[in-house]
Structure formats: C-alpha cells, structure tokens
C-alpha cells in the first residue's frame, strides 16, 4: 500500500486546473516518449500524456510509473467524501517530479464532472475529488489512472529538449494509455515513431 498524506488533500482543492491554463494546440493529447538520448535520469524510459502545450509552457502526466495500490475507502476519507460502501483499491502512479502533492485522475471522457477537462480523442483529466466518489459508486470513468505530480516545462523548454533528441511525440490511444503492462508501454510507444525516408 502507498502512503498518500497530503496528496489527496491537494486533489480536494477547488480550481485544481486553473493554474495550468487551457489545453493548447501543440502536443496536447499526444504521448511524449523519452528517447535513448534522454539525459535526465528522472525521465528514463518515460511515457507522458500531454495535457497542455502552448506559448505559456507545457504540462503532462507520466503514464508508465505505477507506485502501488491504496484502498479507495482511504482515498475517499482523506478527501472528505462518503466512504461507507467503498470497496477495492486503486493503483497510484508517479505523474512526474513537479508538485508531487497534487493528484489528478486521467480518464476516459465518458465521465466528466467538476473540474474535468477533455483533452481530446476521448481522454479527459480531473482534479476534483468527486471523480473518486463517482468511481466508488460505479458511475466513474470506464478507464482511469490516478497520478501524483506532473511533468512541467517553461515556455520553449520542451521544444529545446525535443530538438536535442531527448523526446519524440507519437499518437496515443486509449489502449496504450490505460494498458496494464506498464513495463512495456515505453517500448510500445517508441515503436510508433515515424521514420522519414
């Protein structure tokens, strides 16, 4: 089991996405994949779902770094939600090195609730704890990832890292994004790179 501490309280804060801007036209909705040339060990073989990429910078959520499981009942209690009938557990993922105390749920867009933001191609992200309540009631998204923290870049920073060969972007889809074989996501995503002849 994973100790959450302040993380769930951050999920409960209102306006969780207001500080992160709108999804921009750049790489939002795509997968950012670390190449073999990635110099930062924190991003070794990392796959990131891009939530925002525009002139103000970029934000994404790592999707292939599971940390462990936590009881859904505990998550609900820490978020101040009714936990009486909650059963089962939820897997917690390391979403990136920035604000590790902030929690997000990346999920299919069949569910939208308070503070949900649809990114594209049927994928959304929510920073409000009600998504956990909906999941406990069987009314939440069909597929989801609960993540702590995020990866963030200042304006122009990500573009520079891409030019230096540290990242490639590939089309993502629900099957790869929510796949349970986390140890193979990087290989599968890297295999999608386009080869120009």
PDB file of C-alpha atoms in Angstrom:
ATOM      1  CA  UNK A   1       0.000   0.000   0.000  1.00  0.00           C
ATOM      2  CA  UNK A   2       1.096   3.566  -0.720  1.00  0.00           C
ATOM      3  CA  UNK A   3       1.137   6.378   1.828  1.00  0.00           C
ATOM      4  CA  UNK A   4      -0.666   9.390   0.387  1.00  0.00           C
ATOM      5  CA  UNK A   5      -0.551  12.035   3.091  1.00  0.00           C
ATOM      6  CA  UNK A   6      -1.112  15.474   1.599  1.00  0.00           C
ATOM      7  CA  UNK A   7      -1.660  14.240  -1.947  1.00  0.00           C
ATOM      8  CA  UNK A   8      -5.359  13.540  -1.608  1.00  0.00           C
ATOM      9  CA  UNK A   9      -5.928  16.836   0.137  1.00  0.00           C
ATOM     10  CA  UNK A  10      -4.455  18.547  -2.926  1.00  0.00           C
ATOM     11  CA  UNK A  11      -6.936  16.687  -5.108  1.00  0.00           C
ATOM     12  CA  UNK A  12      -9.698  18.157  -2.978  1.00  0.00           C
ATOM     13  CA  UNK A  13      -8.660  21.780  -3.530  1.00  0.00           C
ATOM     14  CA  UNK A  14     -11.016  23.746  -5.798  1.00  0.00           C
ATOM     15  CA  UNK A  15      -9.747  25.136  -9.087  1.00  0.00           C
ATOM     16  CA  UNK A  16      -7.032  22.499  -9.479  1.00  0.00           C
ATOM     17  CA  UNK A  17      -6.565  23.208 -13.188  1.00  0.00           C
ATOM     18  CA  UNK A  18      -6.955  26.977 -13.227  1.00  0.00           C
ATOM     19  CA  UNK A  19      -3.222  27.490 -12.752  1.00  0.00           C
ATOM     20  CA  UNK A  20      -2.377  25.215 -15.669  1.00  0.00           C
ATOM     21  CA  UNK A  21      -4.101  27.054 -18.498  1.00  0.00           C
ATOM     22  CA  UNK A  22      -6.112  25.602 -21.343  1.00  0.00           C
ATOM     23  CA  UNK A  23      -5.163  22.648 -23.489  1.00  0.00           C
ATOM     24  CA  UNK A  24      -3.221  24.174 -26.352  1.00  0.00           C
ATOM     25  CA  UNK A  25      -2.954  23.098 -29.978  1.00  0.00           C
ATOM     26  CA  UNK A  26       0.680  21.849 -29.748  1.00  0.00           C
ATOM     27  CA  UNK A  27       1.296  18.373 -28.358  1.00  0.00           C
ATOM     28  CA  UNK A  28      -1.789  18.230 -26.118  1.00  0.00           C
ATOM     29  CA  UNK A  29      -3.413  14.812 -26.447  1.00  0.00           C
ATOM     30  CA  UNK A  30      -0.244  13.132 -27.718  1.00  0.00           C
ATOM     31  CA  UNK A  31       2.296  10.941 -25.982  1.00  0.00           C
ATOM     32  CA  UNK A  32       5.740  12.345 -25.284  1.00  0.00           C
ATOM     33  CA  UNK A  33       8.243   9.479 -25.262  1.00  0.00           C
ATOM     34  CA  UNK A  34      11.770   9.704 -23.844  1.00  0.00           C
ATOM     35  CA  UNK A  35      14.366   8.522 -26.355  1.00  0.00           C
ATOM     36  CA  UNK A  36      17.576   6.656 -25.664  1.00  0.00           C
ATOM     37  CA  UNK A  37      19.275  10.095 -25.712  1.00  0.00           C
ATOM     38  CA  UNK A  38      17.257  11.452 -22.752  1.00  0.00           C
ATOM     39  CA  UNK A  39      19.927  12.886 -20.397  1.00  0.00           C
ATOM     40  CA  UNK A  40      17.672  13.334 -17.334  1.00  0.00           C
ATOM     41  CA  UNK A  41      17.542  10.072 -15.315  1.00  0.00           C
ATOM     42  CA  UNK A  42      14.158  11.081 -13.852  1.00  0.00           C
ATOM     43  CA  UNK A  43      12.667  10.578 -17.322  1.00  0.00           C
ATOM     44  CA  UNK A  44      14.464   7.360 -18.308  1.00  0.00           C
ATOM     45  CA  UNK A  45      12.069   5.323 -20.495  1.00  0.00           C
ATOM     46  CA  UNK A  46       9.191   7.607 -19.590  1.00  0.00           C
ATOM     47  CA  UNK A  47       5.891   7.961 -21.454  1.00  0.00           C
ATOM     48  CA  UNK A  48       3.972  11.181 -20.776  1.00  0.00           C
ATOM     49  CA  UNK A  49       0.423  12.061 -21.807  1.00  0.00           C
ATOM     50  CA  UNK A  50       0.465  15.752 -22.748  1.00  0.00           C
ATOM     51  CA  UNK A  51      -2.319  17.734 -21.105  1.00  0.00           C
ATOM     52  CA  UNK A  52      -1.187  21.197 -22.244  1.00  0.00           C
ATOM     53  CA  UNK A  53       1.371  22.614 -24.682  1.00  0.00           C
ATOM     54  CA  UNK A  54       1.182  26.255 -25.725  1.00  0.00           C
ATOM     55  CA  UNK A  55       3.110  29.528 -25.582  1.00  0.00           C
ATOM     56  CA  UNK A  56       2.968  29.519 -21.765  1.00  0.00           C
ATOM     57  CA  UNK A  57       4.715  26.163 -21.436  1.00  0.00           C
ATOM     58  CA  UNK A  58       3.732  22.519 -21.229  1.00  0.00           C
ATOM     59  CA  UNK A  59       2.277  20.055 -18.732  1.00  0.00           C
ATOM     60  CA  UNK A  60       1.958  16.280 -18.942  1.00  0.00           C
ATOM     61  CA  UNK A  61       1.298  13.225 -16.786  1.00  0.00           C
ATOM     62  CA  UNK A  62       3.627  10.221 -16.702  1.00  0.00           C
ATOM     63  CA  UNK A  63       1.591   7.096 -17.504  1.00  0.00           C
ATOM     64  CA  UNK A  64       4.075   4.239 -17.029  1.00  0.00           C
ATOM     65  CA  UNK A  65       5.315   4.569 -13.433  1.00  0.00           C
ATOM     66  CA  UNK A  66       2.979   2.719 -11.020  1.00  0.00           C
ATOM     67  CA  UNK A  67       3.804   3.208  -7.337  1.00  0.00           C
ATOM     68  CA  UNK A  68       1.415   0.791  -5.655  1.00  0.00           C
ATOM     69  CA  UNK A  69      -2.183   0.373  -4.572  1.00  0.00           C
ATOM     70  CA  UNK A  70      -4.228   2.242  -1.988  1.00  0.00           C
ATOM     71  CA  UNK A  71      -7.691   1.438  -0.665  1.00  0.00           C
ATOM     72  CA  UNK A  72     -10.410   3.503  -2.336  1.00  0.00           C
ATOM     73  CA  UNK A  73     -12.066   3.868   1.087  1.00  0.00           C
ATOM     74  CA  UNK A  74      -8.915   5.611   2.383  1.00  0.00           C
ATOM     75  CA  UNK A  75      -8.812   7.975  -0.598  1.00  0.00           C
ATOM     76  CA  UNK A  76     -12.435   8.959  -0.061  1.00  0.00           C
ATOM     77  CA  UNK A  77     -11.977   9.534   3.671  1.00  0.00           C
ATOM     78  CA  UNK A  78      -8.902  11.728   3.124  1.00  0.00           C
ATOM     79  CA  UNK A  79     -10.851  13.714   0.538  1.00  0.00           C
ATOM     80  CA  UNK A  80     -13.793  14.260   2.889  1.00  0.00           C
ATOM     81  CA  UNK A  81     -16.184  12.124   0.835  1.00  0.00           C
ATOM     82  CA  UNK A  82     -18.617   9.405   1.917  1.00  0.00           C
ATOM     83  CA  UNK A  83     -16.673   6.141   2.124  1.00  0.00           C
ATOM     84  CA  UNK A  84     -19.246   3.846   3.744  1.00  0.00           C
ATOM     85  CA  UNK A  85     -19.787   1.450   0.830  1.00  0.00           C
ATOM     86  CA  UNK A  86     -16.415   1.881  -0.867  1.00  0.00           C
ATOM     87  CA  UNK A  87     -14.528  -1.324  -1.607  1.00  0.00           C
ATOM     88  CA  UNK A  88     -11.451  -2.278  -3.567  1.00  0.00           C
ATOM     89  CA  UNK A  89      -8.275  -0.395  -4.259  1.00  0.00           C
ATOM     90  CA  UNK A  90      -6.886   1.974  -6.839  1.00  0.00           C
ATOM     91  CA  UNK A  91      -3.390   1.988  -8.311  1.00  0.00           C
ATOM     92  CA  UNK A  92      -1.364   5.137  -7.713  1.00  0.00           C
ATOM     93  CA  UNK A  93       1.071   6.340 -10.397  1.00  0.00           C
ATOM     94  CA  UNK A  94       4.006   8.749 -10.286  1.00  0.00           C
ATOM     95  CA  UNK A  95       2.797  11.530 -12.587  1.00  0.00           C
ATOM     96  CA  UNK A  96       6.058  13.471 -12.615  1.00  0.00           C
ATOM     97  CA  UNK A  97       8.556  15.360 -10.492  1.00  0.00           C
ATOM     98  CA  UNK A  98       6.582  18.610 -10.079  1.00  0.00           C
ATOM     99  CA  UNK A  99       4.117  19.150  -7.184  1.00  0.00           C
ATOM    100  CA  UNK A 100       4.118  15.544  -6.038  1.00  0.00           C
ATOM    101  CA  UNK A 101       1.468  16.526  -3.502  1.00  0.00           C
ATOM    102  CA  UNK A 102      -1.087  17.257  -6.239  1.00  0.00           C
ATOM    103  CA  UNK A 103      -3.280  14.426  -7.513  1.00  0.00           C
ATOM    104  CA  UNK A 104      -5.047  14.022 -10.846  1.00  0.00           C
ATOM    105  CA  UNK A 105      -7.206  11.376 -12.460  1.00  0.00           C
ATOM    106  CA  UNK A 106      -6.516  10.829 -16.160  1.00  0.00           C
ATOM    107  CA  UNK A 107      -9.523   9.026 -17.613  1.00  0.00           C
ATOM    108  CA  UNK A 108     -11.825   8.256 -20.497  1.00  0.00           C
ATOM    109  CA  UNK A 109     -14.203  11.110 -21.314  1.00  0.00           C
ATOM    110  CA  UNK A 110     -17.327   9.017 -20.753  1.00  0.00           C
ATOM    111  CA  UNK A 111     -17.188  10.676 -17.316  1.00  0.00           C
ATOM    112  CA  UNK A 112     -16.992  14.425 -16.816  1.00  0.00           C
ATOM    113  CA  UNK A 113     -17.570  16.141 -13.514  1.00  0.00           C
ATOM    114  CA  UNK A 114     -16.359  19.145 -11.532  1.00  0.00           C
ATOM    115  CA  UNK A 115     -13.027  20.393 -12.897  1.00  0.00           C
ATOM    116  CA  UNK A 116     -12.886  17.799 -15.679  1.00  0.00           C
ATOM    117  CA  UNK A 117     -11.093  18.925 -18.807  1.00  0.00           C
ATOM    118  CA  UNK A 118     -11.490  16.956 -22.030  1.00  0.00           C
ATOM    119  CA  UNK A 119      -8.109  16.971 -23.776  1.00  0.00           C
ATOM    120  CA  UNK A 120      -9.058  15.148 -26.977  1.00  0.00           C
ATOM    121  CA  UNK A 121      -9.808  11.780 -28.575  1.00  0.00           C
ATOM    122  CA  UNK A 122     -11.996  10.681 -25.690  1.00  0.00           C
ATOM    123  CA  UNK A 123      -9.448  11.414 -22.933  1.00  0.00           C
ATOM    124  CA  UNK A 124     -10.018  13.805 -20.021  1.00  0.00           C
ATOM    125  CA  UNK A 125      -8.321  14.796 -16.781  1.00  0.00           C
ATOM    126  CA  UNK A 126      -9.965  15.726 -13.475  1.00  0.00           C
ATOM    127  CA  UNK A 127      -8.509  17.348 -10.377  1.00  0.00           C
ATOM    128  CA  UNK A 128     -11.635  17.291  -8.188  1.00  0.00           C
ATOM    129  CA  UNK A 129     -12.239  14.534  -5.598  1.00  0.00           C
ATOM    130  CA  UNK A 130     -15.800  13.901  -6.791  1.00  0.00           C
ATOM    131  CA  UNK A 131     -14.314  11.690  -9.519  1.00  0.00           C
ATOM    132  CA  UNK A 132     -13.275   9.308  -6.730  1.00  0.00           C
ATOM    133  CA  UNK A 133     -16.798   9.325  -5.313  1.00  0.00           C
ATOM    134  CA  UNK A 134     -18.203   8.557  -8.758  1.00  0.00           C
ATOM    135  CA  UNK A 135     -15.732   5.698  -9.127  1.00  0.00           C
ATOM    136  CA  UNK A 136     -16.764   4.277  -5.738  1.00  0.00           C
ATOM    137  CA  UNK A 137     -20.441   4.384  -6.813  1.00  0.00           C
ATOM    138  CA  UNK A 138     -19.697   2.651 -10.122  1.00  0.00           C
ATOM    139  CA  UNK A 139     -20.504   5.884 -12.008  1.00  0.00           C
ATOM    140  CA  UNK A 140     -16.951   6.973 -12.795  1.00  0.00           C
ATOM    141  CA  UNK A 141     -14.945   6.692 -15.981  1.00  0.00           C
ATOM    142  CA  UNK A 142     -14.615   3.354 -17.740  1.00  0.00           C
ATOM    143  CA  UNK A 143     -10.803   3.533 -17.558  1.00  0.00           C
ATOM    144  CA  UNK A 144      -8.549   5.722 -15.422  1.00  0.00           C
ATOM    145  CA  UNK A 145      -5.105   6.415 -13.962  1.00  0.00           C
ATOM    146  CA  UNK A 146      -4.702   8.090 -10.560  1.00  0.00           C
ATOM    147  CA  UNK A 147      -1.464  10.095 -10.624  1.00  0.00           C
ATOM    148  CA  UNK A 148       0.537  12.167  -8.150  1.00  0.00           C
ATOM    149  CA  UNK A 149       2.515  15.099  -9.518  1.00  0.00           C
ATOM    150  CA  UNK A 150       3.148  16.112 -13.113  1.00  0.00           C
ATOM    151  CA  UNK A 151       5.895  16.979 -15.571  1.00  0.00           C
ATOM    152  CA  UNK A 152       6.101  20.662 -16.451  1.00  0.00           C
ATOM    153  CA  UNK A 153       8.149  22.846 -18.783  1.00  0.00           C
ATOM    154  CA  UNK A 154       8.639  26.605 -19.038  1.00  0.00           C
ATOM    155  CA  UNK A 155       7.978  28.355 -22.380  1.00  0.00           C
ATOM    156  CA  UNK A 156      10.335  26.985 -25.036  1.00  0.00           C
ATOM    157  CA  UNK A 157      11.951  24.431 -22.703  1.00  0.00           C
ATOM    158  CA  UNK A 158      10.234  21.348 -24.094  1.00  0.00           C
ATOM    159  CA  UNK A 159      10.854  22.445 -27.689  1.00  0.00           C
ATOM    160  CA  UNK A 160      14.573  22.665 -26.902  1.00  0.00           C
ATOM    161  CA  UNK A 161      14.601  19.187 -25.366  1.00  0.00           C
ATOM    162  CA  UNK A 162      12.859  17.791 -28.464  1.00  0.00           C
ATOM    163  CA  UNK A 163      15.382  19.499 -30.795  1.00  0.00           C
ATOM    164  CA  UNK A 164      18.227  17.931 -28.808  1.00  0.00           C
ATOM    165  CA  UNK A 165      16.701  14.488 -29.346  1.00  0.00           C
ATOM    166  CA  UNK A 166      15.525  13.769 -25.800  1.00  0.00           C
ATOM    167  CA  UNK A 167      11.862  13.289 -26.731  1.00  0.00           C
ATOM    168  CA  UNK A 168       9.679  12.217 -29.612  1.00  0.00           C
ATOM    169  CA  UNK A 169       5.913  12.640 -29.816  1.00  0.00           C
ATOM    170  CA  UNK A 170       3.622   9.898 -31.040  1.00  0.00           C
ATOM    171  CA  UNK A 171      -0.094   9.450 -31.370  1.00  0.00           C
ATOM    172  CA  UNK A 172      -1.584   7.900 -28.308  1.00  0.00           C
ATOM    173  CA  UNK A 173      -4.767   5.954 -27.882  1.00  0.00           C
ATOM    174  CA  UNK A 174      -6.824   4.576 -25.062  1.00  0.00           C
ATOM    175  CA  UNK A 175      -5.433   1.059 -25.460  1.00  0.00           C
ATOM    176  CA  UNK A 176      -1.833   2.154 -24.905  1.00  0.00           C
ATOM    177  CA  UNK A 177      -2.572   4.902 -22.391  1.00  0.00           C
ATOM    178  CA  UNK A 178      -4.511   2.686 -19.971  1.00  0.00           C
ATOM    179  CA  UNK A 179      -2.704  -0.614 -20.645  1.00  0.00           C
ATOM    180  CA  UNK A 180      -1.782  -2.575 -17.532  1.00  0.00           C
ATOM    181  CA  UNK A 181       1.587  -3.725 -18.873  1.00  0.00           C
ATOM    182  CA  UNK A 182       3.383  -0.611 -17.638  1.00  0.00           C
ATOM    183  CA  UNK A 183       6.811  -2.142 -18.154  1.00  0.00           C
ATOM    184  CA  UNK A 184       6.134  -2.404 -21.921  1.00  0.00           C
ATOM    185  CA  UNK A 185       4.459   0.980 -22.518  1.00  0.00           C
ATOM    186  CA  UNK A 186       7.740   2.708 -23.322  1.00  0.00           C
ATOM    187  CA  UNK A 187       8.732   0.085 -25.919  1.00  0.00           C
ATOM    188  CA  UNK A 188       5.275   0.099 -27.467  1.00  0.00           C
ATOM    189  CA  UNK A 189       5.143   3.905 -27.615  1.00  0.00           C
ATOM    190  CA  UNK A 190       8.677   4.186 -29.006  1.00  0.00           C
ATOM    191  CA  UNK A 191       7.775   1.693 -31.735  1.00  0.00           C
ATOM    192  CA  UNK A 192       5.183   4.205 -33.019  1.00  0.00           C
ATOM    193  CA  UNK A 193       7.819   6.755 -34.057  1.00  0.00           C
ATOM    194  CA  UNK A 194       7.621   7.799 -37.676  1.00  0.00           C
ATOM    195  CA  UNK A 195      10.620   7.072 -39.845  1.00  0.00           C
ATOM    196  CA  UNK A 196      11.151   9.626 -42.593  1.00  0.00           C
ATOM    197  CA  UNK A 197      12.831   8.237 -45.729  1.00  0.00           C
TER     198      UNK A 197
END
